[in-house]
Short mmCIF file of C-alpha atoms and ligand atoms in Angstrom, two decimals:
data_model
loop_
_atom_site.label_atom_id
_atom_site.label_comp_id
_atom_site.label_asym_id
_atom_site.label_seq_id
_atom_site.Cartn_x
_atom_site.Cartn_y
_atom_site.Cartn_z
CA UNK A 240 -27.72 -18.16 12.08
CA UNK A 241 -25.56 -21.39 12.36
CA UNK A 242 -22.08 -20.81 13.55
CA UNK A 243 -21.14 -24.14 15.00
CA UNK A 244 -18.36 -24.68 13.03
CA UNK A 245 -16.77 -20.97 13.30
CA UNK A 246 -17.51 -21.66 17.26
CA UNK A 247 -15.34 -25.06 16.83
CA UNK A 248 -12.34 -23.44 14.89
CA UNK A 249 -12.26 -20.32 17.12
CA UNK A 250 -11.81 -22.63 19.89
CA UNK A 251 -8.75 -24.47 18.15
CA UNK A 252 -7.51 -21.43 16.73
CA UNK A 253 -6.78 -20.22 20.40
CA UNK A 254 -4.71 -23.33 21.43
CA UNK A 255 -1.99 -22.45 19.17
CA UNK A 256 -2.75 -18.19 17.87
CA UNK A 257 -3.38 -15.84 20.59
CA UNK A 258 -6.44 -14.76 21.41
CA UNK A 259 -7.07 -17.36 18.06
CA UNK A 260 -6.18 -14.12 16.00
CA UNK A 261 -3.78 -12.88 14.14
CA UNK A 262 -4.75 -9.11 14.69
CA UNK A 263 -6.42 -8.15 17.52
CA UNK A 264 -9.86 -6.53 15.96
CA UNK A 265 -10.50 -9.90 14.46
CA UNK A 266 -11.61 -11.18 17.59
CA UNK A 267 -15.09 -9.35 18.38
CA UNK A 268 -14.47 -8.81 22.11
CA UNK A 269 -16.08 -5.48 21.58
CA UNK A 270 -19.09 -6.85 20.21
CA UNK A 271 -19.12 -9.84 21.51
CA UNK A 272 -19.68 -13.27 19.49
CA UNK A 273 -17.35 -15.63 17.94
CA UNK A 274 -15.64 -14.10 15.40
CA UNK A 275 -16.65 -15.80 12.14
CA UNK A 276 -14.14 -18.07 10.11
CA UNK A 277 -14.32 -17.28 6.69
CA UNK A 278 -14.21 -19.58 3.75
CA UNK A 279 -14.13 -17.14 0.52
CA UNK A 280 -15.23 -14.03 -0.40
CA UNK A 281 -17.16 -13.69 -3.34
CA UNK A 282 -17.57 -9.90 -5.49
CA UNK A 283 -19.50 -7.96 -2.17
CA UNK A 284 -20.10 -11.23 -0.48
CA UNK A 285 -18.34 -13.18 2.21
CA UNK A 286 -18.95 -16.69 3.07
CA UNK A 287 -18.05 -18.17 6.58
CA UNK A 288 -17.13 -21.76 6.99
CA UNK A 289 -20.73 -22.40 8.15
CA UNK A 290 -21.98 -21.53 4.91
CA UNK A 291 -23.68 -17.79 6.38
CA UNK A 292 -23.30 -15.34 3.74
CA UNK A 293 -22.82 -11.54 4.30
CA UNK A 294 -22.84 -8.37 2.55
CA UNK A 295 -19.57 -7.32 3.44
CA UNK A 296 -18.51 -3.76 4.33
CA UNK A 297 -15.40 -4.25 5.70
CA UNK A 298 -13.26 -5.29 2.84
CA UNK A 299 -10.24 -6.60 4.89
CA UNK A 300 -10.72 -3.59 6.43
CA UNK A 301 -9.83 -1.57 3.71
CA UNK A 302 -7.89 -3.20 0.63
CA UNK A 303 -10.70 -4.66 -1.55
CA UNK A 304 -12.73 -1.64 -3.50
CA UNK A 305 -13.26 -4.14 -5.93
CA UNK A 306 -14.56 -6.86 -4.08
CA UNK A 307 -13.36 -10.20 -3.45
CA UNK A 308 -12.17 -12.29 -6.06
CA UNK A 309 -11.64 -9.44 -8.57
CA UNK A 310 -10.46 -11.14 -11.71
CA UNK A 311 -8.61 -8.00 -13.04
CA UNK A 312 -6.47 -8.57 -10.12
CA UNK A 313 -6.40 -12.13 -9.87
CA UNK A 314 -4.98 -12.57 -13.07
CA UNK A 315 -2.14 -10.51 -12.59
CA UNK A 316 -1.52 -12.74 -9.49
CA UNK A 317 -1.53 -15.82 -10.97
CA UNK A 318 0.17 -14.71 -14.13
CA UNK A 319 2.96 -13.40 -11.59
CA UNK A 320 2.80 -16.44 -9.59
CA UNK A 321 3.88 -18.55 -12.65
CA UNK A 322 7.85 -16.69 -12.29
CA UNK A 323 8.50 -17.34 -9.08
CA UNK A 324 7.01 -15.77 -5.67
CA UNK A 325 9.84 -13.27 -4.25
CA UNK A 326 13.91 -12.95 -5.53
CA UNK A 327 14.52 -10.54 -3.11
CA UNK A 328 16.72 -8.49 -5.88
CA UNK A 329 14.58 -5.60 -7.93
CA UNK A 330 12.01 -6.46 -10.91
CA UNK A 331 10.46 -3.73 -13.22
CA UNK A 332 6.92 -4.26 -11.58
CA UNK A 333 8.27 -2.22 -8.66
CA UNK A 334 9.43 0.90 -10.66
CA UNK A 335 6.28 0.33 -12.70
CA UNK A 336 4.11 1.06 -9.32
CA UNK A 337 6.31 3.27 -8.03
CA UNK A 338 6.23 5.53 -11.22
CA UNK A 339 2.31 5.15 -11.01
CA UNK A 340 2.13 6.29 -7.87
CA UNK A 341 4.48 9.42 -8.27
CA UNK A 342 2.45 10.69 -11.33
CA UNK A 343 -0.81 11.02 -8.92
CA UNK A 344 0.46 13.30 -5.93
CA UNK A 345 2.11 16.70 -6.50
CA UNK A 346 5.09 16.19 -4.36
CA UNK A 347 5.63 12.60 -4.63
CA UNK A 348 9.35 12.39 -6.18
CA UNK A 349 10.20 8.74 -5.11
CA UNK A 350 8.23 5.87 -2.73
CA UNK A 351 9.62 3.16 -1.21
CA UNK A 352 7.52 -0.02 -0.80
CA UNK A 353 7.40 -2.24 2.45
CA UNK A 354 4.94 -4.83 3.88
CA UNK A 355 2.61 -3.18 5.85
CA UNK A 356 0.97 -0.03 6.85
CA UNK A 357 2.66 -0.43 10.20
CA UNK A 358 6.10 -0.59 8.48
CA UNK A 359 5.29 2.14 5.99
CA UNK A 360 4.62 4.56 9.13
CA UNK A 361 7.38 3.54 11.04
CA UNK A 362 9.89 4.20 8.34
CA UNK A 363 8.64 7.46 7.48
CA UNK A 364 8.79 8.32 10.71
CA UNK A 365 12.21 7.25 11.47
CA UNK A 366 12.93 9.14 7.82
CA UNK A 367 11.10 12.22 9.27
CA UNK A 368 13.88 11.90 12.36
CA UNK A 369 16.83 11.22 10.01
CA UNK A 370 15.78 14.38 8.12
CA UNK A 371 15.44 16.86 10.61
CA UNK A 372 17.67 15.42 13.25
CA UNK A 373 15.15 15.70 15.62
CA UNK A 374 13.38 13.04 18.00
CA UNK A 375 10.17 14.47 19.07
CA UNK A 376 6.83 13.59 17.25
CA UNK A 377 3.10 14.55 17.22
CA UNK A 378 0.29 12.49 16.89
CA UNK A 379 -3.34 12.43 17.50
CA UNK A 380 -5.55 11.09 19.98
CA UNK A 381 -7.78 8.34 18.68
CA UNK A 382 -5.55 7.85 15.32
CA UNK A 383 -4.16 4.70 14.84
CA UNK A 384 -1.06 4.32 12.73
CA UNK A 385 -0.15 0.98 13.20
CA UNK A 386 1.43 -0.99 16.58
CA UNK A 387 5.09 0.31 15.96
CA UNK A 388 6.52 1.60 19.74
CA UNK A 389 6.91 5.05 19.15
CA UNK A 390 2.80 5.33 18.42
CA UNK A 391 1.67 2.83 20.72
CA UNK A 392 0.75 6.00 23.02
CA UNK A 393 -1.66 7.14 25.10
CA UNK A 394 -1.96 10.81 26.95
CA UNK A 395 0.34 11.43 29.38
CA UNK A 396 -0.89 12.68 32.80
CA UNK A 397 -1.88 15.95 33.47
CA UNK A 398 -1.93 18.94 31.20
CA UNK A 399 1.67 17.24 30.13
CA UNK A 400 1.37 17.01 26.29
CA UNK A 401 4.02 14.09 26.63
CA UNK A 402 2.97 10.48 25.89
CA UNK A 403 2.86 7.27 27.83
CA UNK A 404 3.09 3.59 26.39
CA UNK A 405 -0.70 2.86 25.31
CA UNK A 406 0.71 -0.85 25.71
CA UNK A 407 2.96 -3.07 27.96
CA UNK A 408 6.33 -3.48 26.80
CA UNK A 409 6.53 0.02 24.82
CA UNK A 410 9.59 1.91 26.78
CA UNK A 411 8.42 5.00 28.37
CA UNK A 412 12.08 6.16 27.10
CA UNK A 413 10.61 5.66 23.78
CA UNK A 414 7.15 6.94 24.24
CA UNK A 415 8.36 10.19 25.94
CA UNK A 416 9.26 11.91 22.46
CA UNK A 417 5.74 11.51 21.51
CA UNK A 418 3.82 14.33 22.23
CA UNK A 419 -0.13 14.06 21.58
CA UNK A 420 -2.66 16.32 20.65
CA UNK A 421 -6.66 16.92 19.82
CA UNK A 422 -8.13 15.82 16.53
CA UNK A 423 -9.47 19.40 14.79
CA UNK A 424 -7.82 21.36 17.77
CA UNK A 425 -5.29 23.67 16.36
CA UNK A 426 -4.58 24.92 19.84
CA UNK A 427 -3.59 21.62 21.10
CA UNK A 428 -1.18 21.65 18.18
CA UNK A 429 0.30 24.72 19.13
CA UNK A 430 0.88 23.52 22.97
CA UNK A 431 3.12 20.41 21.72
CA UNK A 432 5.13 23.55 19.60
CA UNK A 433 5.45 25.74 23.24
CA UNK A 434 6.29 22.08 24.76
CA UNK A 435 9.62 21.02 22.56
CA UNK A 436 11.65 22.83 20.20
CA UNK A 437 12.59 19.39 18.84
CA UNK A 438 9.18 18.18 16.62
CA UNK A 439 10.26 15.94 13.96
CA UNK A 440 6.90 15.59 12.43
CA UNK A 441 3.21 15.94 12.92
CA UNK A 442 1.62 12.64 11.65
CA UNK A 443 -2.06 12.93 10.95
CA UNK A 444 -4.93 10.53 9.59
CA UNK A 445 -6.04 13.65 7.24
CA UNK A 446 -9.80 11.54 7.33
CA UNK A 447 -9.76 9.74 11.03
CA UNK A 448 -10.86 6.14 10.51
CA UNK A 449 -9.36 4.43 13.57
CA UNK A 450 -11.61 6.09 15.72
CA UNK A 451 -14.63 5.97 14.06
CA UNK A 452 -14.73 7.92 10.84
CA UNK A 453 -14.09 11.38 11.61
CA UNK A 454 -12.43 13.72 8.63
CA UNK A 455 -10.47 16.62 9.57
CA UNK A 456 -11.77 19.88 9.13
CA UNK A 457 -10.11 21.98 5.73
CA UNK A 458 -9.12 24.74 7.92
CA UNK A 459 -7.55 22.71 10.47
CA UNK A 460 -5.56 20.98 7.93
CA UNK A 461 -4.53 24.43 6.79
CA UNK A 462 -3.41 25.25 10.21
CA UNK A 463 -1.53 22.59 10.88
CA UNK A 464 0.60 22.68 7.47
CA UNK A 465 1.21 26.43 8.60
CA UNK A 466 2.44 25.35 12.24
CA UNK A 467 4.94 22.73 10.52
CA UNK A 468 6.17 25.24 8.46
CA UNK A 469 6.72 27.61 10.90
CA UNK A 470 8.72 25.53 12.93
CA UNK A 471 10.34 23.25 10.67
CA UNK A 472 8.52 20.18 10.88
CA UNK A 473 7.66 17.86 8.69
CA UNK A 474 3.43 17.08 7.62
CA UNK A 475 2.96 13.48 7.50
CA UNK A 476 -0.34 12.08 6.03
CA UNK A 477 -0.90 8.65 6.97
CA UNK A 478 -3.74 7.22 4.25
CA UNK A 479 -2.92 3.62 4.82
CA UNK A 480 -7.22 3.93 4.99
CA UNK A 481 -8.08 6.46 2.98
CA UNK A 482 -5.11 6.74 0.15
CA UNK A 483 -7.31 5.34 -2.61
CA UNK A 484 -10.44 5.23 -0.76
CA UNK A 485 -11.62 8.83 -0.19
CA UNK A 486 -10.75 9.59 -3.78
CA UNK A 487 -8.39 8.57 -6.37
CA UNK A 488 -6.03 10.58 -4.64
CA UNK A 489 -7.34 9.71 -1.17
CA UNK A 490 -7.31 12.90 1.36
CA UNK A 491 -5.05 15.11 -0.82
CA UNK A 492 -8.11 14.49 -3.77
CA UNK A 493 -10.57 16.12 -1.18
CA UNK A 494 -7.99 18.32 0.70
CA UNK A 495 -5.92 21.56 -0.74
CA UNK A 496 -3.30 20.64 2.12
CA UNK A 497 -0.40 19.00 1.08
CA UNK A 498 1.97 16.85 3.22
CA UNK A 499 5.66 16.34 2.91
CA UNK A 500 5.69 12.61 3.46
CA UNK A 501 2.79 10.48 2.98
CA UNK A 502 2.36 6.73 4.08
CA UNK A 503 0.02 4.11 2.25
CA UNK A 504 -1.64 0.40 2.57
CA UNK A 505 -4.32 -1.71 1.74
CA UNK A 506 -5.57 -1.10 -1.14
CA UNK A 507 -1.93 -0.16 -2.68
CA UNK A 508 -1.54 -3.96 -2.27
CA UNK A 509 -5.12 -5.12 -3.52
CA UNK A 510 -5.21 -6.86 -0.89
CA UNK A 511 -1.88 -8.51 -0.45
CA UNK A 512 0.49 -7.56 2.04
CA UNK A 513 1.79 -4.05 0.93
CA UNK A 514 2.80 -0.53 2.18
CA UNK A 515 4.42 2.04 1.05
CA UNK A 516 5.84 5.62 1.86
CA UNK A 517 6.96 8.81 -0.46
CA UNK A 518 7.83 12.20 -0.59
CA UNK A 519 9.91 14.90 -1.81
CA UNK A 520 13.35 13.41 -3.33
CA UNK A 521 15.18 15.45 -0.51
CA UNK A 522 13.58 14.25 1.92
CA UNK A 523 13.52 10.76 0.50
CA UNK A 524 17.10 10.25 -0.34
CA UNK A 525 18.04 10.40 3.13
CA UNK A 526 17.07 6.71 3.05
CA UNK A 527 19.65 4.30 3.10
CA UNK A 528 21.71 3.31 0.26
CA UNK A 529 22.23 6.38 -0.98
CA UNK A 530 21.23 8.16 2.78
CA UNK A 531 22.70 7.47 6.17
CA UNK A 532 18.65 6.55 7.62
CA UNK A 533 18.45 2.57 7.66
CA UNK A 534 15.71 1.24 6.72
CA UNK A 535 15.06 -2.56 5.01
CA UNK A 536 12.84 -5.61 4.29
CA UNK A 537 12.71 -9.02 3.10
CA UNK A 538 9.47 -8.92 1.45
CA UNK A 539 9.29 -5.38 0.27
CA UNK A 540 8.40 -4.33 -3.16
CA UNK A 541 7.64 -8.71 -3.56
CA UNK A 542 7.07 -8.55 -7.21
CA UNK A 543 3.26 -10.39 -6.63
CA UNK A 544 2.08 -8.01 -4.09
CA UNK A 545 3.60 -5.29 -6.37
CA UNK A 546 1.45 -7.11 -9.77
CA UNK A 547 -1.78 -7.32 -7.26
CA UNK A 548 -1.67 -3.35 -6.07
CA UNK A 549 -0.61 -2.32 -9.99
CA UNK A 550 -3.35 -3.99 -11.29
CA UNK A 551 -5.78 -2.25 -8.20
CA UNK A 552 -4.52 0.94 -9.15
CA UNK A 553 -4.53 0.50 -12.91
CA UNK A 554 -8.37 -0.79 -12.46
CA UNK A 555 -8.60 2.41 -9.96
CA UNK A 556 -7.53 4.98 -12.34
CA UNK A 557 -8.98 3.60 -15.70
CA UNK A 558 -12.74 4.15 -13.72
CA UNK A 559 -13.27 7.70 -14.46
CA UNK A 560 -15.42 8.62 -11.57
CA UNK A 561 -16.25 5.76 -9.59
CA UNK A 562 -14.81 7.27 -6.21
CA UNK A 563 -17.95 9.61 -6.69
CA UNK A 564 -20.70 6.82 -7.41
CA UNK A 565 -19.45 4.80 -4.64
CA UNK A 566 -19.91 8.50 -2.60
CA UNK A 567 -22.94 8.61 -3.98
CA UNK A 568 -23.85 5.05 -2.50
CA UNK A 569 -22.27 5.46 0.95
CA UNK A 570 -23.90 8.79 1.46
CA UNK A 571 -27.18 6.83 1.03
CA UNK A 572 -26.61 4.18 3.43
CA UNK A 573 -25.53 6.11 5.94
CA UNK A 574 -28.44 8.68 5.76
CA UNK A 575 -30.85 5.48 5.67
CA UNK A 576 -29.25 4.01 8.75
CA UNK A 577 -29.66 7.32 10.40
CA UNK A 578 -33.75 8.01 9.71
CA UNK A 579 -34.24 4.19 10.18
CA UNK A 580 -32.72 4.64 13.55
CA UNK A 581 -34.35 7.89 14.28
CA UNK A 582 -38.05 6.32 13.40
CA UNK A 583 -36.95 3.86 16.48
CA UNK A 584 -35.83 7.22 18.86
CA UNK A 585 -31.78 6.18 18.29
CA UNK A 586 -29.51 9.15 17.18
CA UNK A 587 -26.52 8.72 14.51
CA UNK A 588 -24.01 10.64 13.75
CA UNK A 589 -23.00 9.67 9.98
CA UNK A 590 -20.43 10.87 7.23
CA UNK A 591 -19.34 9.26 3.83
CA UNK A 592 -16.44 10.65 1.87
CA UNK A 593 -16.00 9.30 -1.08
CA UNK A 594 -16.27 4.97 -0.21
CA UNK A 595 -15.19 5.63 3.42
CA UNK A 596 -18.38 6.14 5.47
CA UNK A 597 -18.96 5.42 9.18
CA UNK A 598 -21.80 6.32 12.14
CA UNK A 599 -21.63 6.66 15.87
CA UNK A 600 -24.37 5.72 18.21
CA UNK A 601 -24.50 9.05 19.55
CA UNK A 602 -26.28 12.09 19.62
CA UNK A 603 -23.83 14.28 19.37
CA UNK A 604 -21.70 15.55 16.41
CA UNK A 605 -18.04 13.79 16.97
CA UNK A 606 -15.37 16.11 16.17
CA UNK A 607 -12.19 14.04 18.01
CA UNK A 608 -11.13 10.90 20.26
CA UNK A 609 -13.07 12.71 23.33
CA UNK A 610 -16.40 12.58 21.55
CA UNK A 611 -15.91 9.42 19.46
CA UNK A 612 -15.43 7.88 23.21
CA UNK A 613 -19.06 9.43 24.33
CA UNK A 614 -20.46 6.72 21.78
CA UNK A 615 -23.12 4.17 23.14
CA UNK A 616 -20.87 1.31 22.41
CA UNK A 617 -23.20 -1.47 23.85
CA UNK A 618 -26.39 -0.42 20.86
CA UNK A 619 -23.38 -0.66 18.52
CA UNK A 620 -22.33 -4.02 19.39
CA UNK A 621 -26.44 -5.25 19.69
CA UNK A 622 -26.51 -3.43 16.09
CA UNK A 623 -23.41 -5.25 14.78
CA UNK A 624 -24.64 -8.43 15.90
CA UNK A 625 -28.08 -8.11 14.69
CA UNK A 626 -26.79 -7.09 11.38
CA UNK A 627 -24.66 -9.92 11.02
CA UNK A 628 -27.80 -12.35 11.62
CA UNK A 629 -29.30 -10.31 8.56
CA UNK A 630 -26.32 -11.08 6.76
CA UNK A 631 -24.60 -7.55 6.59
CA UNK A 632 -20.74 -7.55 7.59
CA UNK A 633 -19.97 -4.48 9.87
CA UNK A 634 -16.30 -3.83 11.74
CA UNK A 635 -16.87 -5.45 14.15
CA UNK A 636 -15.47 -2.21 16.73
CA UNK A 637 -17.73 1.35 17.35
CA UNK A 638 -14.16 2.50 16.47
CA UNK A 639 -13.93 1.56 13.05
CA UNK A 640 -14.56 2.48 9.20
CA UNK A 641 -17.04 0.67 6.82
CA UNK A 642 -16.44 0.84 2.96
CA UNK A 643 -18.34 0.52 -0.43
CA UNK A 644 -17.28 -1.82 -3.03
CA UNK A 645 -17.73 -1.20 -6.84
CA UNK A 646 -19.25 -4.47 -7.17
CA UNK A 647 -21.96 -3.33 -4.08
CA UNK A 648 -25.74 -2.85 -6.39
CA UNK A 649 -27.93 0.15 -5.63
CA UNK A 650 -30.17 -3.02 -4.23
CA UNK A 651 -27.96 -4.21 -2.31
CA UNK A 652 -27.75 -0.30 -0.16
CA UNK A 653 -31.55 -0.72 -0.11
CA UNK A 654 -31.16 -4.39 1.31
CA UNK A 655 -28.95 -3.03 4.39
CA UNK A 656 -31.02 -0.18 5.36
CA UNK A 657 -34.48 -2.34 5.72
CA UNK A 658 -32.64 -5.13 7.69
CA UNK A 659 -31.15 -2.13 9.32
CA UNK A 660 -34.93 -0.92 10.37
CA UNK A 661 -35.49 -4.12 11.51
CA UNK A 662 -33.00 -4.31 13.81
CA UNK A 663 -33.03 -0.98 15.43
CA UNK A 664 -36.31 -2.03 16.13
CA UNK A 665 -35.34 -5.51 18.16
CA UNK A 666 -32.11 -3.05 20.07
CA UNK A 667 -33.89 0.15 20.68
P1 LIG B 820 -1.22 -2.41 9.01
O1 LIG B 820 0.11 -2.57 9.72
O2 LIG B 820 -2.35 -3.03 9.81
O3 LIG B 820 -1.20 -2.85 7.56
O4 LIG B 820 -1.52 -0.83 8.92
C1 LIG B 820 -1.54 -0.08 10.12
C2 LIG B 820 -2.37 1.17 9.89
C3 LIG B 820 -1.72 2.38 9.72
N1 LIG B 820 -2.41 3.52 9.49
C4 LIG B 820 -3.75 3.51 9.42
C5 LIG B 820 -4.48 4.80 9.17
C6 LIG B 820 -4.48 2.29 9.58
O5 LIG B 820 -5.83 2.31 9.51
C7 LIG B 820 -3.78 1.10 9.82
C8 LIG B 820 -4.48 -0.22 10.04
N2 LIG B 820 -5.89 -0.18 10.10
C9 LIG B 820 -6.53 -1.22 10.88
C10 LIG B 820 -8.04 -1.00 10.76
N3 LIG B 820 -8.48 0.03 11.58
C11 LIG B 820 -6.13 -2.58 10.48
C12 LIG B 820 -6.97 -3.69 11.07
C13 LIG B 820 -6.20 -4.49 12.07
O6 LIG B 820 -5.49 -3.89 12.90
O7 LIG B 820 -6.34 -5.72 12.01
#
């Protein structure tokens, strides 16, 4: 596999980007490789600027469920285009979306839209504050919610439920209100309760895909809405990942548990920049103008990002079903990856829920950060990089999600598990 000129532009892209990246992940230094420079995607494919072409499971790491190029959507870009990119003042596309969105989720009164899944978190999250007048939050090891301060954290020391900045330049002033606990560990839940009497919110990916792909259990959901009621906190589900993606209603479509806020991204946008956060009117009037919690944004609600995620979700909902053929799909890749690794002596541990799907290199079931982190990163990274000479696209991190597109073929599956043999047969 050629990759001159991706090796060329990575190496001018670092003069002036960091890293040569604008997002961290992008830049395979847990696989190792240059990262490939892409020149289009195509339907399932992606092409790279030295002409390689890939069966891509990442999808921009979420956004695309159609594919690239999708012509549904592409048309209402270009048709929104025509008016004029951004006014900054409201259009009718936004209340159109909005309106969309509030008719699929029992509980969702009113949304607000903002650029990105980072923003959508950290505004519900200062809304979740606002609301309760509290300053404590809980999160979860090994969920990611986006880089804002207050969830850049790692666990504190000791049996001390209290965070620590997980990077430089996060204020341990800031980070000390964030208290962590154990993915699926209702007891660790309970501790952060016994430690402060002033919890804002629990925040929660209700299907873990920033650690690998590891879905909550039911009962543990059930547990933890219980534990917010009892002490007055407030359930946030963040399904920037899998709003959209696990079902047509994301987590809360395979989930009884309801949350009181929930946040949302990628594929809301179709992949332009959007994100978005909604709730109970209530709770979701607090927000500035008509509520004293601040909260803003140039871009937000940007009347073509707003015509690309309509036009995703319009596609979305008018495909009766396809959240379960795309199951049915990514439940059969991932069981093929895991015998075609077991005929070479490597164990998987796999899951698929509805066009999420991910495996660890372990033999182990992984329940939570701890376990994900017992993962034989190195046979991942030989894996990812042996795929990619096959020409399949994997995230490029052990920690990571992979997706089905509607536009992936039945052949296609079949394609990825035989160059998948293959492979486990050159790493093993
Ligand atoms: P963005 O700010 O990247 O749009 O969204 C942050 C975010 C929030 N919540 C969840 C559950 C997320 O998965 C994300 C972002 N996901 C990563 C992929 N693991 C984005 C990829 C990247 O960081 O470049």
């Amino acid at each position: 596999m050629n990759c001159e000129k991706s090796i060329k532009a990575f190496q001018k892209a670092q003069v002036v980007i960091p890293g040569g990246v604008d997002s961290p992940v992008r830049a395979f230094k847990s696989v190792g490789g240059t990262p490939l420079f892409i020149k289009k995607g195509k339907g399932a494919y992606l092409v790279d600027i030295d002409g390689n072409k890939y069966v891509d499971f990442v999808q921009s790491w979420g956004p695309l469920i159609f594919g690239h190029a999708d012509k549904t959507i592409e048309k209402a870009v270009i048709k929104a285009v025509k008016n004029g990119l951004s006014f900054g003042a409201p259009t009718k596309v936004e209340t159109k979306l909005a309106s969309l969105i509030c008719s699929m989720f029992e509980g969702m009164d009113k949304v607000r839209f903002v650029s990105s899944g980072t923003e959508a978190v950290m505004s519900a999250i200062r809304l979740a504050r606002g609301y309760t007048n509290r300053d404590d939050i809980v999160k979860f090891e090994g969920c990611y919610h986006g880089h804002s301060d207050s969830l850049l954290v790692q666990a504190g020391s000791g049996a001390v439920t209290f965070g620590t900045p997980s990077s430089p330049g996060v204020p341990s002033d800031l980070t000390k209100h964030t208290l962590l606990a154990k993915y699926n560990d209702i007891k660790s839940v309970k501790k952060c309760f016994q430690n402060s009497k002033n919890i804002a919110c629990v925040i929660i990916e209700p299907i873990a895909g920033n650690m690998g792909f590891v879905p909550a259990d039911a009962k543990f959901l059930e547990e933890l809405r219980a534990l917010c009621d009892k002490h007055g906190a407030l359930l946030i589900f963040d399904e920037v990942m899998s709003g959209f993606r696990a079902s047509l209603k994301g987590a809360q479509g395979v989930y009884e548990t309801k949350p009181d806020l929930v946040t949302f991204g990628k594929v809301i946008g179709g992949g332009m920049p959007v994100g978005a956060f909604g709730g109970w009117a209530e709770i979701m009037d607090k927000l500035s103008p008509d509520g004293p919690v601040y909260q803003a944004g140039t871009l937000s609600g940007n009347p073509v990002a707003m015509s690309a995620g309509l036009a995703s979700l319009e596609k979305l909902i008018a495909h009766e079903g396809l959240h379960v053929e795309l199951e049915v799909k990514a439940k059969r890749l991932v069981e093929g990856l895991k015998s075609a690794a077991l005929a070479e002596g490597i164990a998987l541990q796999v899951g698929a829920i509805g066009s999420m799907f991910g495996f660890f290199f372990n033999d182990k079931p992984v329940k939570n950060f701890d376990d994900a982190l017992t993962s034989n990163t190195k046979l991942f990274a030989a894996f990812h990089q042996g795929m990619l000479k096959e020409g399949f696209y994997f995230a490029c991190s052990q920690f990571e999600t992979g997706f089905i597109s509607s536009v992936m073929s039945d052949e296609m599956i079949d394609e990825t598990i035989e160059a998948a043999a293959k492979v486990f047969k050159e790493i093993k």
